[in-house]
Amino acid sequence: MKEDHFTTTSSNEYDAEDIIYEDHDTHNLRPEPSKEYTVDTKTSMIHVGDFSLGGDKSVKKDTYLVNDTEIDEETNLDEESISSVYDDRKIEEKNRTRNCVENSESPGQMCCYFKPNPVVDIRDFFLRSKLWLYANNGQIMSALTVSIVQIPEVISSAMIVGINPTFALQGTWIMNIITSIIGGSPGMISGSTTFVAIVLSELREKEGASYMFYAVMFGGLLQIVLALLGIGTLVRLIPNPVVQGFRNAMGLVIVAAQFRFGKVLTDGVDSPEPSNRNLMIKIGYSWEHIVDSEGQWNTGTSLLFLIIHVIIASSISFVVPKMTKRIPGPLVAIVLCGIIEHCLIRQISKNESATVGDYAMIHTQYVRPIWLDSSINLPPFSWGTFKKIYLSGLAVCGSGLAESILSLQVLNLFTGDYGLRNRVVFGQGLANIISSMFGGIGGSASISQSILANQSGGTTRLSICISGILMLIGIYYAHVAIELVPLGSIAGVMIFVAIKLFDWHSILSIIAAVLPMRVRDCFKLDCKITRADTLIILLVTGLTASLNLAVAILSGIVISLIVYAWDSSNRVVVERETSSEDPDSVTYNVSGPLFFATAQSFVEIFTEEDICSDPSEVIILLEAAEIFDSSGMVAVKRVYKRFVAAGKVVALSNLSPTTRRLMEKNAYMWQGVNFLEVEEIEDDYRKFQNDLDEGTASESL
């Protein structure tokens, strides 16, 4: 049936969106032929079943154009013409609703029912819901994947602390929901992590588990204060080799952590408390669970099937994204390994491999404030309690801050979104406070789960929020299904994450840094970095994997600062210029940074012999120099005094704006010092420059 136009010829004001329609050749939404169409000539209203068009609010004149033919109010419109009007109106409404979702800024909108305009009716509500689910399919699938894979990692953190895993699980889903609302980086997953757990384990051993909650609250409060003070801006002090070392270390730690599943027995022990069979992780050392003698490695078919799951899961995680982006590869791997385990291995061979339920039971009671939980014996909120927890609170703040900031830096490399650093820190602090109030053990950003979310398509705050909600549902209502997931599939997915996280290019850079040029040219290794950067990468990797993240970051930054200061100490240059026309004056052009590392070498350039042999008038030009601290100012003042002591007339000139402001703040130090403005020496300096161009006089120190 041919598409028709319906237009009004009214010269009065009307709602053009409701009356004027264009062709919609790509749609086929014709009403049923059995529809009855009537025209009310008194109100200029066209009735098509329950649908009406026109009326006093939109049509002011009873003359219409149907297929460019003028028809007055007494003309009977045929069925085909009215059908076109009805059809176009339905298409217009549907397209308008579709645009409400499809024309949104990006997938991941929390709600589609109010933007760009509110829902009109129930049909509009369901259509928007359908389109929202379609647009955010990747975010939802990613959240489902993360909510499953994160559970064993959170359980491991609880085992490091030595408490019931339910405390860590409670805190994790609360943190994800809070950070999705407050946090400033899309796609950053939070939860209980190893580094924060190590800090809390020491407090639990000394004072007891009930003190942990106050320590986490205090640490979260410190993070909020630091965020308000702008601590996020200090990220620029973290050099790239530190980030590379962190990536490599976390990749190694993730792989090493998967070996713990090789010691989990399928003995069917049903206890929410961590038992000796799964306490494989030792405090403060990522590799202890591999070499310790407390747990025995699985042997025979159980270990074989575990390895098979690992291979299948990691392979699927790599292959599926190359075939389709609609379903995350890690989620496919988990589902497929679960089917293989329970439908093939256990049914046919009567063997089995370890599952999440063998590692720990995740079912937990409903969340409630710690002050109302009879199982928690809280200490009194007093000064004595604060003295016991404040050091641990500082450590929680530092460890969580370091891991969150570095996770943000690494995640930016994958997403290109630099996020709001101070808002990230603020969100982590608030999440720590709220989660500890409800029995959580706090945490920080999880780099492994953030990379998993990114590789699964979760790049928005919506993905974080849904991940927390799904974990909540999982530990309360779907724990039976989650406990059936094979640990081998979790290990395979995490190995996939570790491979994606590891900075493989840094390995080539390290190799190129230690090879001579002839060998590099032979193998075409054109990715050399400085040996100092190589040292920082290796140091941060080793310290993070074996000791502590905060120590590793601090060590990397300190070494970087020392290397920079040492290199800058050789960048101060002083040029001596004289003129044959004015033999009684000399000009020193100083260039380079003047600060604590260069101050001494700058002073040593001006020897007593050179000063005594100089003419009577000396000008020190600081246009190309920059004074950064008091050490630089003292060095300039010492040089000035040397010339004055030798009986010279000295003046400082051409100060940079930064140097001038710094000197003005310490005006007392410069009392009695001569300064020349640019205008005063412009002619003399131009004369000196001409002499230099002619080669009449030039000498360099």
JSON list of C-alpha atoms in Angstrom, two decimals, residues 43 174 213 296 329 352 530 579 624:
[
{"chain": "A", "resi": 43, "resn": "THR", "atom": "CA", "xyz": [-14.26, 19.52, 15.94]},
{"chain": "A", "resi": 174, "resn": "ILE", "atom": "CA", "xyz": [27.70, -2.63, 49.25]},
{"chain": "A", "resi": 213, "resn": "PHE", "atom": "CA", "xyz": [35.20, -2.33, 61.64]},
{"chain": "A", "resi": 296, "resn": "GLN", "atom": "CA", "xyz": [48.35, -31.17, 50.25]},
{"chain": "A", "resi": 329, "resn": "GLY", "atom": "CA", "xyz": [33.76, -14.77, 26.60]},
{"chain": "A", "resi": 352, "resn": "GLU", "atom": "CA", "xyz": [34.50, -34.43, 40.16]},
{"chain": "A", "resi": 530, "resn": "THR", "atom": "CA", "xyz": [66.67, 4.01, 30.34]},
{"chain": "A", "resi": 579, "resn": "SER", "atom": "CA", "xyz": [81.85, 43.25, 24.06]},
{"chain": "A", "resi": 624, "resn": "ALA", "atom": "CA", "xyz": [66.47, 31.12, 30.63]}
]
